[in-house]
Coordinates of C-alpha atoms in Angstrom, one line a residue:
M200 CA -5.6 -19.3 12.5
D201 CA -2.0 -18.1 13.0
A202 CA -1.2 -19.0 9.3
E203 CA -4.2 -17.0 8.2
L204 CA -3.2 -14.0 10.4
A205 CA 0.3 -14.2 9.1
A206 CA -0.9 -14.2 5.5
L207 CA -3.2 -11.2 6.3
A208 CA -0.4 -9.4 8.0
A209 CA 1.9 -9.9 5.0
S210 CA -0.8 -8.7 2.6
G211 CA -1.5 -5.7 4.8
A212 CA 2.1 -4.8 5.1
T213 CA 2.7 -5.0 1.4
T214 CA -0.4 -2.9 0.7
V215 CA 0.5 -0.3 3.3
V216 CA 4.1 0.1 2.0
Q217 CA 3.0 0.3 -1.6
L218 CA 0.4 2.9 -0.8
M219 CA 2.9 5.1 0.9
A220 CA 4.1 6.2 -2.6
Q221 CA 0.6 7.0 -3.9
D222 CA -1.9 9.9 -3.6
A223 CA -4.3 7.8 -1.6
W224 CA -1.8 7.6 1.3
T225 CA -3.4 10.3 3.4
T226 CA -6.6 8.4 3.7
V227 CA -4.9 5.0 4.2
R228 CA -2.6 6.5 6.8
E229 CA -5.6 7.6 8.9
R230 CA -7.1 4.1 8.6
V231 CA -3.8 2.5 9.7
L232 CA -3.6 4.9 12.6
A233 CA -7.1 4.0 13.7
L234 CA -6.3 0.3 13.4
F235 CA -3.2 0.6 15.6
G236 CA -4.5 3.3 17.9
R237 CA -7.8 2.0 18.9
G238 CA -8.5 5.3 20.8
A239 CA -5.2 5.5 22.6
A240 CA -3.3 8.7 21.8
D241 CA 0.1 7.4 22.9
R242 CA -0.1 4.4 20.5
T243 CA -1.4 6.6 17.7
E244 CA 1.5 9.0 18.0
S245 CA 4.2 6.3 18.0
V246 CA 2.6 4.7 14.9
R247 CA 2.2 8.1 13.2
A248 CA 5.9 8.7 13.7
A249 CA 6.8 5.2 12.3
L250 CA 4.5 5.7 9.3
D251 CA 6.0 9.1 8.6
E252 CA 9.5 7.8 8.8
A253 CA 8.5 4.8 6.5
R254 CA 7.0 7.1 3.9
I255 CA 10.3 9.0 3.7
I256 CA 12.1 5.7 3.0
V257 CA 9.6 4.8 0.4
A258 CA 9.9 8.2 -1.3
S259 CA 13.7 7.9 -1.4
S260 CA 13.6 4.4 -2.9
G261 CA 12.6 5.7 -6.3
G262 CA 9.8 3.2 -6.6
R263 CA 12.2 0.2 -6.9
D264 CA 10.5 -2.9 -5.4
D265 CA 13.9 -4.6 -5.0
D266 CA 15.3 -1.8 -2.8
P267 CA 16.5 -3.6 0.4
R268 CA 15.1 -0.8 2.5
L269 CA 11.6 -1.5 1.1
V270 CA 12.0 -5.2 1.8
A271 CA 13.0 -4.5 5.4
L272 CA 10.2 -1.9 5.8
T273 CA 7.6 -4.4 4.5
S274 CA 9.0 -7.0 6.9
D275 CA 8.8 -4.6 9.8
W276 CA 5.2 -3.7 9.1
R277 CA 4.3 -7.3 8.6
E278 CA 5.6 -8.1 12.1
R279 CA 3.8 -5.1 13.5
L280 CA 0.5 -6.1 11.9
L281 CA 0.9 -9.8 13.0
V282 CA 1.5 -8.8 16.6
L283 CA -1.5 -6.5 16.5
L284 CA -3.7 -9.3 15.0
Q285 CA -2.5 -11.8 17.5
Q286 CA -3.4 -9.4 20.3
E287 CA -6.7 -8.4 18.8
P288 CA -7.9 -11.0 16.2
A289 CA -11.2 -9.0 15.8
L290 CA -9.1 -6.4 13.9
A291 CA -8.6 -8.9 11.1
E292 CA -11.8 -7.8 9.4
E293 CA -10.8 -4.1 9.6
L294 CA -7.4 -5.0 8.0
R295 CA -9.1 -7.1 5.3
A296 CA -11.3 -4.1 4.5
L297 CA -8.4 -1.8 4.3
V298 CA -6.5 -4.1 1.9
A299 CA -9.6 -4.7 -0.2
H300 CA -10.3 -0.9 -0.5
A301 CA -6.7 -0.2 -1.4
T302 CA -6.6 -2.8 -4.1
D303 CA -9.8 -1.4 -5.6
Q304 CA -8.3 2.0 -6.0
P305 CA -6.9 2.9 -9.5
G306 CA -3.1 3.4 -9.6
S307 CA -1.2 6.0 -11.5
V308 CA 0.2 5.1 -14.9
H309 CA 3.4 6.5 -16.4
N310 CA 4.2 5.6 -20.0
V311 CA 7.4 6.2 -21.9
I312 CA 8.0 5.2 -25.5
T313 CA 11.7 5.0 -26.5
G314 CA 13.8 3.6 -29.3
A315 CA 11.3 4.2 -32.1
K316 CA 9.5 6.8 -34.0
V317 CA 5.7 6.6 -33.4
R318 CA 3.6 7.8 -36.3
G319 CA 0.2 7.0 -35.1
P320 CA -1.9 6.7 -32.0
V321 CA -0.6 4.9 -28.9
I322 CA -3.1 3.4 -26.6
Q323 CA -2.9 1.8 -23.2
A324 CA -6.0 0.3 -21.9
H325 CA -7.2 -2.3 -19.5
T326 CA -10.2 -3.5 -21.5
I327 CA -11.5 -2.3 -24.8
T328 CA -14.9 -3.6 -26.0
G329 CA -16.2 -2.8 -29.4
D330 CA -14.4 -1.3 -32.3
L331 CA -11.6 1.2 -32.0
R332 CA -11.2 3.6 -35.0
F333 CA -8.9 6.5 -35.8
G334 CA -9.2 9.2 -38.4

């Protein structure tokens, strides 16, 4: 069970840190606070402060996954989640639901075309079924 909780904590930490840079963060933040707080205002406030500090680090990282601060931040949240899950294994389902919900959310896309002159349509798509015609 500890290996399963460790894997879940790692997945949860990665998800939480990645979502700090996205528009969905406000909603996810409240879910993380509820997970850690479990109705205790003092726990909620300390986690809120840690989440706010972490979001500043994520925002200043420029979205680089290899930024050592993000690696350390993810490790920190993995440890926090693992301790929480070891103390209250019943919260595993709530964390699984948070991760599942987060991975179902569409992300933002930013495209840049450089080094060539484009003289026609440019398309980025996940799945295209059927014909695609222009003009």
